[in-house]
PDB file of C-alpha atoms in Angstrom:
ATOM      1  CA  GLU P   1      -3.451 -16.750  21.352  1.00 77.00           C
ATOM      2  CA  GLY P   2      -1.887 -13.779  23.243  1.00 83.00           C
ATOM      3  CA  LEU P   3      -5.640 -13.048  24.413  1.00 85.00           C
ATOM      4  CA  ALA P   4      -6.152 -16.114  25.740  1.00 84.00           C
ATOM      5  CA  THR P   5      -2.864 -16.706  27.242  1.00 87.00           C
ATOM      6  CA  LEU P   6      -3.791 -13.419  29.259  1.00 90.00           C
ATOM      7  CA  ASP P   7      -7.040 -14.730  30.108  1.00 90.00           C
ATOM      8  CA  SER P   8      -5.597 -17.768  31.742  1.00 91.00           C
ATOM      9  CA  ILE P   9      -3.289 -15.294  33.678  1.00 93.00           C
ATOM     10  CA  MET P  10      -6.054 -13.063  35.086  1.00 93.00           C
ATOM     11  CA  SER P  11      -8.320 -15.961  35.720  1.00 93.00           C
ATOM     12  CA  MET P  12      -5.297 -17.272  38.259  1.00 94.00           C
ATOM     13  CA  LYS P  13      -4.621 -13.988  39.525  1.00 94.00           C
ATOM     14  CA  ARG P  14      -8.653 -13.371  40.378  1.00 93.00           C
ATOM     15  CA  SER P  15      -8.537 -17.074  42.193  1.00 94.00           C
ATOM     16  CA  GLY P  16      -5.333 -16.852  43.912  1.00 93.00           C
ATOM     17  CA  GLU P  17      -4.323 -20.435  42.766  1.00 93.00           C
ATOM     18  CA  TRP P  18      -1.649 -20.686  40.196  1.00 92.00           C
ATOM     19  CA  ASP P  19      -0.538 -23.637  37.862  1.00 90.00           C
ATOM     20  CA  PRO P  20       3.036 -23.814  38.428  1.00 88.00           C
ATOM     21  CA  ASP P  21       3.323 -25.362  34.895  1.00 86.00           C
ATOM     22  CA  PHE P  22       1.374 -22.701  33.077  1.00 87.00           C
ATOM     23  CA  GLY P  23       3.753 -21.254  30.664  1.00 82.00           C
ATOM     24  CA  ARG P  24       5.830 -24.356  30.786  1.00 81.00           C
ATOM     25  CA  LEU P  25       4.473 -26.942  29.228  1.00 76.00           C
ATOM     26  CA  PRO P  26       4.071 -27.167  25.420  1.00 71.00           C
ATOM     27  CA  SER P  27       0.342 -25.972  24.615  1.00 67.00           C
ATOM     28  CA  GLY P  28      -0.657 -28.756  22.039  1.00 67.00           C
ATOM     29  CA  ARG P  29      -0.579 -25.824  19.473  1.00 69.00           C
ATOM     30  CA  VAL P  30       1.404 -27.064  16.378  1.00 71.00           C
ATOM     31  CA  LEU P  31       2.909 -24.619  13.961  1.00 71.00           C
ATOM     32  CA  PRO P  32       4.036 -25.496  10.628  1.00 77.00           C
ATOM     33  CA  GLU P  33       8.044 -25.211  10.468  1.00 79.00           C
ATOM     34  CA  ARG P  34       9.193 -21.940   8.287  1.00 73.00           C
ATOM     35  CA  SER P  35      10.507 -22.548   5.026  1.00 69.00           C
ATOM     36  CA  GLY P  36      13.564 -21.234   4.151  1.00 64.00           C
ATOM     37  CA  ALA P  37      14.525 -19.181   0.617  1.00 60.00           C
ATOM     38  CA  THR P  38      15.870 -22.436  -1.489  1.00 62.00           C
ATOM     39  CA  ALA P  39      18.605 -21.255  -4.143  1.00 63.00           C
ATOM     40  CA  ALA P  40      17.752 -21.563  -7.323  1.00 61.00           C
ATOM     41  CA  SER P  41      18.807 -25.382  -8.973  1.00 65.00           C
ATOM     42  CA  HIS P  42      20.083 -23.709 -12.011  1.00 73.00           C
ATOM     43  CA  PRO P  43      21.096 -20.228 -13.501  1.00 87.00           C
ATOM     44  CA  LEU P  44      18.228 -17.773 -13.376  1.00 93.00           C
ATOM     45  CA  PRO P  45      17.328 -15.784 -16.756  1.00 95.00           C
ATOM     46  CA  ARG P  46      17.988 -11.923 -17.193  1.00 95.00           C
ATOM     47  CA  ARG P  47      14.413 -11.954 -17.759  1.00 96.00           C
ATOM     48  CA  SER P  48      11.340 -14.355 -18.088  1.00 96.00           C
ATOM     49  CA  PRO P  49      10.724 -16.116 -21.002  1.00 94.00           C
ATOM     50  CA  ASP P  50       6.668 -15.735 -20.219  1.00 95.00           C
ATOM     51  CA  VAL P  51       6.991 -12.108 -20.339  1.00 94.00           C
ATOM     52  CA  ALA P  52       5.409 -10.322 -23.622  1.00 91.00           C
ATOM     53  CA  GLY P  53       7.367  -7.779 -25.205  1.00 89.00           C
ATOM     54  CA  ASP P  54       4.867  -6.691 -28.120  1.00 91.00           C
ATOM     55  CA  ASN P  55       2.137  -4.984 -26.053  1.00 89.00           C
ATOM     56  CA  PRO P  56       1.823  -1.035 -27.128  1.00 90.00           C
ATOM     57  CA  VAL P  57       4.075   1.197 -24.791  1.00 93.00           C
ATOM     58  CA  MET P  58       2.156   4.438 -23.579  1.00 92.00           C
ATOM     59  CA  ARG P  59       3.965   7.855 -23.536  1.00 95.00           C
ATOM     60  CA  PRO P  60       2.896   9.377 -20.035  1.00 96.00           C
ATOM     61  CA  PRO P  61       1.654  13.158 -20.454  1.00 96.00           C
ATOM     62  CA  PHE P  62       4.638  14.795 -19.117  1.00 97.00           C
ATOM     63  CA  LEU P  63       7.971  14.017 -17.844  1.00 97.00           C
ATOM     64  CA  GLY P  64       9.318  14.879 -14.463  1.00 97.00           C
ATOM     65  CA  VAL P  65       7.566  15.803 -11.095  1.00 97.00           C
ATOM     66  CA  LYS P  66       4.360  17.644 -10.053  1.00 97.00           C
ATOM     67  CA  VAL P  67       3.029  18.416  -6.565  1.00 98.00           C
ATOM     68  CA  VAL P  68      -0.938  18.320  -5.949  1.00 98.00           C
ATOM     69  CA  LYS P  69      -2.537  19.737  -2.890  1.00 96.00           C
ATOM     70  CA  GLY P  70      -6.091  21.028  -2.054  1.00 95.00           C
ATOM     71  CA  LEU P  71      -7.748  17.457  -2.997  1.00 97.00           C
ATOM     72  CA  SER P  72     -11.212  16.480  -2.358  1.00 97.00           C
ATOM     73  CA  LEU P  73     -12.029  14.367   0.966  1.00 97.00           C
ATOM     74  CA  ASP P  74     -15.423  13.557  -0.477  1.00 96.00           C
ATOM     75  CA  GLU P  75     -14.105  12.111  -3.956  1.00 97.00           C
ATOM     76  CA  ILE P  76     -11.079  10.409  -1.804  1.00 98.00           C
ATOM     77  CA  ALA P  77     -13.568   8.378   0.278  1.00 98.00           C
ATOM     78  CA  ARG P  78     -15.023   6.722  -2.923  1.00 97.00           C
ATOM     79  CA  TYR P  79     -12.195   4.719  -3.173  1.00 97.00           C
ATOM     80  CA  VAL P  80     -11.855   3.336   0.739  1.00 98.00           C
ATOM     81  CA  ASN P  81     -11.668  -0.301   1.104  1.00 97.00           C
ATOM     82  CA  GLU P  82     -14.736  -0.620   3.202  1.00 97.00           C
ATOM     83  CA  THR P  83     -13.517  -4.154   4.216  1.00 96.00           C
ATOM     84  CA  ALA P  84     -10.262  -2.970   5.268  1.00 96.00           C
ATOM     85  CA  LEU P  85     -11.734  -0.581   7.401  1.00 98.00           C
ATOM     86  CA  PHE P  86     -14.506  -1.569   8.893  1.00 98.00           C
ATOM     87  CA  ARG P  87     -12.811  -5.396   9.690  1.00 96.00           C
ATOM     88  CA  ASN P  88      -9.108  -4.921   9.936  1.00 95.00           C
ATOM     89  CA  GLN P  89      -8.828  -1.087  11.405  1.00 96.00           C
ATOM     90  CA  TRP P  90     -11.910  -0.650  13.254  1.00 97.00           C
ATOM     91  CA  GLN P  91     -12.453  -4.647  14.123  1.00 95.00           C
ATOM     92  CA  PHE P  92     -16.275  -4.620  13.761  1.00 96.00           C
ATOM     93  CA  ARG P  93     -17.774  -8.126  13.050  1.00 95.00           C
ATOM     94  CA  PRO P  94     -20.983  -9.160  11.381  1.00 95.00           C
ATOM     95  CA  ALA P  95     -23.635  -9.280  14.056  1.00 94.00           C
ATOM     96  CA  SER P  96     -26.298 -11.987  14.944  1.00 91.00           C
ATOM     97  CA  CYS P  97     -29.658 -11.264  13.787  1.00 89.00           C
ATOM     98  CA  ASP P  98     -32.874 -11.879  15.799  1.00 86.00           C
ATOM     99  CA  ASP P  99     -33.909 -14.908  13.252  1.00 88.00           C
ATOM    100  CA  GLY P 100     -30.795 -16.756  14.308  1.00 85.00           C
ATOM    101  CA  ARG P 101     -28.228 -15.911  11.022  1.00 92.00           C
ATOM    102  CA  VAL P 102     -25.619 -14.170  10.893  1.00 94.00           C
ATOM    103  CA  GLU P 103     -25.410 -10.435   8.990  1.00 95.00           C
ATOM    104  CA  SER P 104     -24.711 -10.606   5.363  1.00 96.00           C
ATOM    105  CA  ASP P 105     -21.459  -8.803   4.182  1.00 95.00           C
ATOM    106  CA  GLU P 106     -23.549  -5.992   2.787  1.00 96.00           C
ATOM    107  CA  GLU P 107     -25.829  -5.770   5.701  1.00 96.00           C
ATOM    108  CA  PHE P 108     -22.563  -5.423   7.952  1.00 97.00           C
ATOM    109  CA  LYS P 109     -21.298  -2.908   6.010  1.00 97.00           C
ATOM    110  CA  ALA P 110     -24.746  -0.965   5.779  1.00 97.00           C
ATOM    111  CA  ARG P 111     -24.706  -1.156   9.457  1.00 97.00           C
ATOM    112  CA  ILE P 112     -21.215   0.360   9.917  1.00 98.00           C
ATOM    113  CA  ARG P 113     -21.743   3.125   7.043  1.00 98.00           C
ATOM    114  CA  PRO P 114     -23.164   5.485   9.259  1.00 98.00           C
ATOM    115  CA  ILE P 115     -20.080   5.135  11.761  1.00 97.00           C
ATOM    116  CA  PHE P 116     -17.991   5.979   8.726  1.00 98.00           C
ATOM    117  CA  ARG P 117     -19.847   9.030   7.355  1.00 97.00           C
ATOM    118  CA  GLU P 118     -19.550  10.176  11.241  1.00 97.00           C
ATOM    119  CA  GLN P 119     -16.293   9.804  11.722  1.00 97.00           C
ATOM    120  CA  LEU P 120     -15.359  11.371   8.272  1.00 97.00           C
ATOM    121  CA  ALA P 121     -17.477  14.360   8.786  1.00 97.00           C
ATOM    122  CA  ALA P 122     -15.629  14.954  12.141  1.00 97.00           C
ATOM    123  CA  ALA P 123     -12.441  14.537  10.769  1.00 96.00           C
ATOM    124  CA  LYS P 124     -13.291  17.067   7.967  1.00 95.00           C
ATOM    125  CA  ALA P 125     -14.710  19.900  10.217  1.00 97.00           C
ATOM    126  CA  SER P 126     -11.646  19.541  12.488  1.00 97.00           C
ATOM    127  CA  GLY P 127      -9.249  19.845   9.489  1.00 97.00           C
ATOM    128  CA  VAL P 128      -6.976  16.757  11.060  1.00 98.00           C
ATOM    129  CA  LEU P 129      -7.474  15.312   7.000  1.00 98.00           C
ATOM    130  CA  VAL P 130      -4.545  17.180   4.626  1.00 98.00           C
ATOM    131  CA  PRO P 131      -4.299  15.141   1.165  1.00 98.00           C
ATOM    132  CA  GLN P 132      -1.544  16.135  -0.808  1.00 98.00           C
ATOM    133  CA  ALA P 133       0.629  13.883  -3.557  1.00 98.00           C
ATOM    134  CA  VAL P 134       3.961  14.117  -5.194  1.00 98.00           C
ATOM    135  CA  TYR P 135       4.058  12.230  -8.346  1.00 98.00           C
ATOM    136  CA  GLY P 136       6.226  11.725 -11.595  1.00 98.00           C
ATOM    137  CA  TYR P 137       7.005   9.945 -14.977  1.00 98.00           C
ATOM    138  CA  PHE P 138      10.198   9.227 -15.584  1.00 98.00           C
ATOM    139  CA  HIS P 139      12.166   7.498 -18.747  1.00 98.00           C
ATOM    140  CA  ALA P 140      13.160   3.996 -17.717  1.00 98.00           C
ATOM    141  CA  ASN P 141      14.089   0.717 -18.989  1.00 98.00           C
ATOM    142  CA  ALA P 142      14.762  -3.315 -17.556  1.00 98.00           C
ATOM    143  CA  ASP P 143      18.412  -4.268 -16.681  1.00 98.00           C
ATOM    144  CA  GLY P 144      18.265  -7.991 -15.778  1.00 97.00           C
ATOM    145  CA  ASP P 145      16.685  -7.630 -12.339  1.00 97.00           C
ATOM    146  CA  GLN P 146      17.110  -3.923 -11.956  1.00 98.00           C
ATOM    147  CA  LEU P 147      14.747  -0.841 -12.794  1.00 98.00           C
ATOM    148  CA  VAL P 148      16.895   2.282 -14.424  1.00 98.00           C
ATOM    149  CA  ILE P 149      15.738   5.360 -14.498  1.00 98.00           C
ATOM    150  CA  TRP P 150      17.429   7.692 -17.092  1.00 98.00           C
ATOM    151  CA  THR P 151      17.911  11.476 -16.422  1.00 97.00           C
ATOM    152  CA  ASP P 152      16.538  12.151 -20.119  1.00 95.00           C
ATOM    153  CA  GLU P 153      15.323  11.241 -23.259  1.00 92.00           C
ATOM    154  CA  SER P 154      18.745  10.105 -24.780  1.00 94.00           C
ATOM    155  CA  ARG P 155      18.564   7.066 -22.201  1.00 95.00           C
ATOM    156  CA  THR P 156      22.787   7.618 -21.944  1.00 94.00           C
ATOM    157  CA  GLU P 157      23.100   8.719 -18.170  1.00 97.00           C
ATOM    158  CA  GLU P 158      21.424   7.235 -15.252  1.00 97.00           C
ATOM    159  CA  ARG P 159      19.596   8.891 -12.695  1.00 97.00           C
ATOM    160  CA  CYS P 160      19.214   5.891 -10.072  1.00 98.00           C
ATOM    161  CA  ARG P 161      18.414   2.101  -9.969  1.00 97.00           C
ATOM    162  CA  PHE P 162      15.827   0.136  -7.998  1.00 98.00           C
ATOM    163  CA  GLY P 163      16.304  -3.656  -7.572  1.00 97.00           C
ATOM    164  CA  TYR P 164      14.050  -6.437  -7.101  1.00 97.00           C
ATOM    165  CA  PRO P 165      14.424 -10.423  -6.501  1.00 97.00           C
ATOM    166  CA  ARG P 166      13.508 -12.671  -9.198  1.00 97.00           C
ATOM    167  CA  GLN P 167      11.672 -15.750  -8.617  1.00 95.00           C
ATOM    168  CA  GLN P 168      13.649 -19.030  -8.105  1.00 93.00           C
ATOM    169  CA  GLN P 169      11.546 -21.172  -9.877  1.00 92.00           C
ATOM    170  CA  PRO P 170       9.304 -20.944 -13.310  1.00 93.00           C
ATOM    171  CA  PRO P 171       8.361 -18.561 -14.693  1.00 95.00           C
ATOM    172  CA  PHE P 172      11.100 -16.500 -12.907  1.00 96.00           C
ATOM    173  CA  LEU P 173       9.153 -13.367 -12.961  1.00 96.00           C
ATOM    174  CA  CYS P 174      10.759 -10.062 -11.664  1.00 97.00           C
ATOM    175  CA  ILE P 175       9.117  -6.593 -11.233  1.00 96.00           C
ATOM    176  CA  ALA P 176      11.423  -5.366 -13.489  1.00 97.00           C
ATOM    177  CA  ASP P 177      10.084  -7.546 -16.587  1.00 97.00           C
ATOM    178  CA  PHE P 178       7.070  -5.186 -16.603  1.00 94.00           C
ATOM    179  CA  PHE P 179       9.558  -2.793 -18.570  1.00 96.00           C
ATOM    180  CA  ARG P 180      11.438  -3.094 -22.001  1.00 97.00           C
ATOM    181  CA  PRO P 181      14.838  -4.364 -21.610  1.00 97.00           C
ATOM    182  CA  VAL P 182      17.524  -1.563 -22.098  1.00 96.00           C
ATOM    183  CA  GLU P 183      19.265  -3.777 -24.939  1.00 95.00           C
ATOM    184  CA  SER P 184      16.024  -3.611 -27.076  1.00 94.00           C
ATOM    185  CA  GLY P 185      16.935  -0.058 -27.523  1.00 94.00           C
ATOM    186  CA  GLU P 186      12.714   0.618 -27.064  1.00 95.00           C
ATOM    187  CA  VAL P 187      11.596   3.802 -24.958  1.00 95.00           C
ATOM    188  CA  ASP P 188       9.876   2.907 -21.797  1.00 97.00           C
ATOM    189  CA  TYR P 189       8.441   4.638 -18.952  1.00 97.00           C
ATOM    190  CA  ALA P 190       7.617   4.246 -15.049  1.00 97.00           C
ATOM    191  CA  ALA P 191       5.511   6.388 -12.440  1.00 98.00           C
ATOM    192  CA  PHE P 192       5.957   7.099  -8.871  1.00 98.00           C
ATOM    193  CA  HIS P 193       4.234   8.643  -6.044  1.00 98.00           C
ATOM    194  CA  ILE P 194       4.154   9.294  -2.613  1.00 98.00           C
ATOM    195  CA  VAL P 195       0.537  10.385  -1.246  1.00 98.00           C
ATOM    196  CA  THR P 196      -0.488  11.481   2.424  1.00 98.00           C
ATOM    197  CA  MET P 197      -3.245  12.366   4.792  1.00 98.00           C
ATOM    198  CA  GLY P 198      -0.907  14.881   6.706  1.00 97.00           C
ATOM    199  CA  ALA P 199       0.813  14.971   9.717  1.00 96.00           C
ATOM    200  CA  PRO P 200      -2.332  16.536  11.705  1.00 97.00           C
ATOM    201  CA  VAL P 201      -4.208  13.072  11.771  1.00 97.00           C
ATOM    202  CA  SER P 202      -1.209  11.048  13.262  1.00 95.00           C
ATOM    203  CA  GLU P 203      -0.752  13.703  15.842  1.00 97.00           C
ATOM    204  CA  ALA P 204      -4.316  13.606  17.326  1.00 97.00           C
ATOM    205  CA  ALA P 205      -4.414   9.915  17.231  1.00 97.00           C
ATOM    206  CA  ALA P 206      -1.351   9.743  19.388  1.00 96.00           C
ATOM    207  CA  GLU P 207      -3.040  12.702  21.593  1.00 97.00           C
ATOM    208  CA  LEU P 208      -5.714   9.901  21.842  1.00 97.00           C
ATOM    209  CA  PHE P 209      -3.772   7.005  22.499  1.00 96.00           C
ATOM    210  CA  ALA P 210      -1.709   8.928  25.400  1.00 96.00           C
ATOM    211  CA  ALA P 211      -5.059  10.034  26.609  1.00 97.00           C
ATOM    212  CA  HIS P 212      -6.287   6.130  26.885  1.00 96.00           C
ATOM    213  CA  GLU P 213      -9.221   7.221  24.655  1.00 97.00           C
ATOM    214  CA  TYR P 214      -8.416   3.905  22.577  1.00 96.00           C
ATOM    215  CA  GLN P 215     -11.670   3.512  21.111  1.00 96.00           C
ATOM    216  CA  ARG P 216     -11.680   7.154  19.615  1.00 97.00           C
ATOM    217  CA  TYR P 217      -7.790   6.806  18.582  1.00 97.00           C
ATOM    218  CA  LEU P 218      -8.776   3.281  16.741  1.00 97.00           C
ATOM    219  CA  LEU P 219     -11.684   5.175  14.542  1.00 97.00           C
ATOM    220  CA  LEU P 220      -9.531   8.089  13.793  1.00 97.00           C
ATOM    221  CA  HIS P 221      -6.156   6.044  13.182  1.00 97.00           C
ATOM    222  CA  GLY P 222      -8.324   3.780  10.843  1.00 97.00           C
ATOM    223  CA  ILE P 223      -9.779   6.916   9.200  1.00 97.00           C
ATOM    224  CA  GLY P 224      -6.042   8.414   8.672  1.00 97.00           C
ATOM    225  CA  VAL P 225      -4.584   4.849   7.494  1.00 97.00           C
ATOM    226  CA  GLU P 226      -7.344   4.165   5.039  1.00 98.00           C
ATOM    227  CA  MET P 227      -8.232   7.331   3.387  1.00 98.00           C
ATOM    228  CA  ALA P 228      -4.344   7.223   2.677  1.00 98.00           C
ATOM    229  CA  GLU P 229      -4.750   3.867   0.686  1.00 97.00           C
ATOM    230  CA  ALA P 230      -7.443   5.153  -0.809  1.00 98.00           C
ATOM    231  CA  LEU P 231      -5.651   8.490  -2.147  1.00 98.00           C
ATOM    232  CA  ALA P 232      -3.240   6.031  -3.191  1.00 97.00           C
ATOM    233  CA  GLU P 233      -6.192   4.036  -5.320  1.00 97.00           C
ATOM    234  CA  LEU P 234      -7.388   7.343  -6.427  1.00 97.00           C
ATOM    235  CA  TRP P 235      -4.240   8.769  -7.670  1.00 97.00           C
ATOM    236  CA  HIS P 236      -3.429   5.222  -9.442  1.00 97.00           C
ATOM    237  CA  HIS P 237      -6.784   6.025 -11.471  1.00 96.00           C
ATOM    238  CA  ARG P 238      -5.456   9.407 -11.880  1.00 97.00           C
ATOM    239  CA  ILE P 239      -2.340   7.779 -13.710  1.00 96.00           C
ATOM    240  CA  ARG P 240      -4.196   5.384 -15.632  1.00 96.00           C
ATOM    241  CA  SER P 241      -6.448   8.325 -17.085  1.00 97.00           C
ATOM    242  CA  GLU P 242      -3.314  10.528 -17.761  1.00 97.00           C
ATOM    243  CA  TRP P 243      -1.224   7.852 -19.441  1.00 95.00           C
ATOM    244  CA  GLY P 244      -4.731   6.785 -21.724  1.00 94.00           C
ATOM    245  CA  PHE P 245      -5.735   3.261 -20.674  1.00 93.00           C
ATOM    246  CA  ALA P 246      -8.162   4.491 -17.767  1.00 94.00           C
ATOM    247  CA  HIS P 247     -10.727   2.624 -20.121  1.00 94.00           C
ATOM    248  CA  GLU P 248      -9.511  -0.963 -19.697  1.00 93.00           C
ATOM    249  CA  ASP P 249     -10.607  -0.228 -15.810  1.00 95.00           C
ATOM    250  CA  GLY P 250     -13.064  -2.991 -14.170  1.00 94.00           C
ATOM    251  CA  PRO P 251     -16.546  -1.264 -14.193  1.00 93.00           C
ATOM    252  CA  THR P 252     -16.853  -0.676 -10.284  1.00 93.00           C
ATOM    253  CA  VAL P 253     -14.522   0.757  -7.462  1.00 91.00           C
ATOM    254  CA  THR P 254     -14.547  -2.574  -5.546  1.00 89.00           C
ATOM    255  CA  GLY P 255     -13.244  -4.625  -8.662  1.00 92.00           C
ATOM    256  CA  LEU P 256     -10.317  -2.142  -8.481  1.00 92.00           C
ATOM    257  CA  PHE P 257      -9.088  -3.583  -5.064  1.00 89.00           C
ATOM    258  CA  ARG P 258      -8.961  -6.732  -7.180  1.00 90.00           C
ATOM    259  CA  GLN P 259      -6.898  -5.386  -9.302  1.00 90.00           C
ATOM    260  CA  GLN P 260      -9.168  -5.095 -12.531  1.00 94.00           C
ATOM    261  CA  TYR P 261      -7.026  -2.504 -14.158  1.00 94.00           C
ATOM    262  CA  ARG P 262      -4.301  -2.386 -16.631  1.00 91.00           C
ATOM    263  CA  GLY P 263      -0.634  -2.503 -14.682  1.00 89.00           C
ATOM    264  CA  GLY P 264      -0.063  -2.733 -11.085  1.00 90.00           C
ATOM    265  CA  ARG P 265       0.855  -0.548  -7.959  1.00 93.00           C
ATOM    266  CA  TYR P 266       3.432  -1.655  -5.763  1.00 94.00           C
ATOM    267  CA  SER P 267       4.993  -0.613  -2.574  1.00 94.00           C
ATOM    268  CA  TRP P 268       8.133  -1.731  -0.801  1.00 95.00           C
ATOM    269  CA  GLY P 269       7.979  -4.348   2.014  1.00 92.00           C
ATOM    270  CA  TYR P 270       6.448  -7.295   0.021  1.00 90.00           C
ATOM    271  CA  PRO P 271       8.194 -10.088  -1.325  1.00 92.00           C
ATOM    272  CA  ALA P 272       8.286  -9.123  -4.753  1.00 94.00           C
ATOM    273  CA  CYS P 273       9.908  -5.432  -3.517  1.00 96.00           C
ATOM    274  CA  PRO P 274      11.446  -6.089   0.291  1.00 96.00           C
ATOM    275  CA  ASP P 275      13.650  -3.529   0.261  1.00 96.00           C
ATOM    276  CA  HIS P 276      12.485  -0.522   2.528  1.00 95.00           C
ATOM    277  CA  THR P 277      15.696   1.420   1.828  1.00 96.00           C
ATOM    278  CA  GLN P 278      15.052   1.901  -1.761  1.00 97.00           C
ATOM    279  CA  LYS P 279      12.719   4.605  -0.171  1.00 97.00           C
ATOM    280  CA  ARG P 280      15.458   7.032   0.175  1.00 97.00           C
ATOM    281  CA  THR P 281      16.242   6.546  -3.500  1.00 97.00           C
ATOM    282  CA  LEU P 282      12.157   7.581  -4.314  1.00 97.00           C
ATOM    283  CA  PHE P 283      12.838  10.396  -1.858  1.00 97.00           C
ATOM    284  CA  ASP P 284      15.506  11.830  -3.853  1.00 97.00           C
ATOM    285  CA  LEU P 285      14.094  11.072  -7.054  1.00 97.00           C
ATOM    286  CA  LEU P 286      10.637  12.761  -6.665  1.00 97.00           C
ATOM    287  CA  ASP P 287      12.479  15.613  -4.421  1.00 94.00           C
ATOM    288  CA  VAL P 288      10.298  15.024  -1.757  1.00 93.00           C
ATOM    289  CA  THR P 289      11.790  16.904   1.332  1.00 85.00           C
ATOM    290  CA  GLY P 290       9.921  20.311   2.221  1.00 89.00           C
ATOM    291  CA  ARG P 291       7.339  19.555  -0.232  1.00 93.00           C
ATOM    292  CA  ILE P 292       4.205  17.722   1.473  1.00 95.00           C
ATOM    293  CA  GLY P 293       5.373  17.366   5.080  1.00 94.00           C
ATOM    294  CA  VAL P 294       6.551  13.558   4.497  1.00 97.00           C
ATOM    295  CA  GLU P 295      10.172  12.164   5.929  1.00 96.00           C
ATOM    296  CA  LEU P 296      11.856   8.941   6.363  1.00 96.00           C
ATOM    297  CA  THR P 297      12.648   7.663   9.999  1.00 95.00           C
ATOM    298  CA  GLU P 298      16.096   6.043  10.183  1.00 94.00           C
ATOM    299  CA  THR P 299      14.660   2.592   9.340  1.00 94.00           C
ATOM    300  CA  CYS P 300      12.863   3.825   6.379  1.00 96.00           C
ATOM    301  CA  ALA P 301       9.415   3.824   7.968  1.00 95.00           C
ATOM    302  CA  MET P 302       7.294   7.215   6.655  1.00 96.00           C
ATOM    303  CA  TRP P 303       6.358  10.106   8.941  1.00 95.00           C
ATOM    304  CA  PRO P 304       3.417  10.793   9.063  1.00 95.00           C
ATOM    305  CA  ALA P 305       2.035   7.296   9.283  1.00 93.00           C
ATOM    306  CA  ALA P 306      -1.302   8.109   7.195  1.00 96.00           C
ATOM    307  CA  SER P 307       1.265   7.833   3.992  1.00 97.00           C
ATOM    308  CA  VAL P 308       1.802   5.577   1.217  1.00 97.00           C
ATOM    309  CA  SER P 309       4.777   5.265  -1.252  1.00 97.00           C
ATOM    310  CA  GLY P 310       5.369   3.193  -4.224  1.00 94.00           C
ATOM    311  CA  TRP P 311       5.515   3.365  -8.457  1.00 94.00           C
ATOM    312  CA  TYR P 312       2.832   2.137 -11.193  1.00 92.00           C
ATOM    313  CA  PHE P 313       3.404   0.128 -13.970  1.00 89.00           C
TER     314      PHE P 313
END
């Protein structure tokens, strides 16, 4: 829509013939009304009645926080979502073939993969990708719509809490429902993480943008962002392996992008966990400051940009 508007403006500028009604009359494009949040017509339950409570709770391999550096870029690259990188970040599109048809998805990816390999090799050679991770396992229980993190196995003193909205209609699900309720007296655990590809890739991309090297900027920025997402996916696999249920994964890496695994990986900013300010609690929980070079802005955005945070259930 924006490009169409600018095209019209530039066309009038070139011709010198300005439409006095341009931008002042409705375009005829009808947008659906936004649906506001509706209050529940009845009291919400503390826990969804559809949630099972008899699945086995897996004990994590350790409790506390670890920092990991010196990760393999080639191993991370195996978890890159090519669709997200090629189409969304880099904005490439399937081309028309000589026989009149449009490239298949596999033909399209096969054509773009050499660019990916070239850009990844250049990034590795320049040293702009510096993958690091901080993560940990903690004692946890659900308290209604909140996740309580305990200081130790006695589960008598709270370390912190995270809160999540509950669906207003059946089945009334909430992220806290992943955990055994505090009133059950059962033990449960949560894992949290922050991964990053480091500041150099964000700084190098910013320099390219400032120099109006937009194509090179787009390629490098895309590599940084999607390698960070790939590191989060790799680390989720690492968590499942350590926790003891990676054998339940789907058979392919592509399947992992469709959540073919037990549990879940969530991050702030989505409807089920919209409160970005909870990242401050996460940074305190993982004692991040000064450990992997990731910081929070005053609006709770992470710097460097090629970073991902969240938690695993």
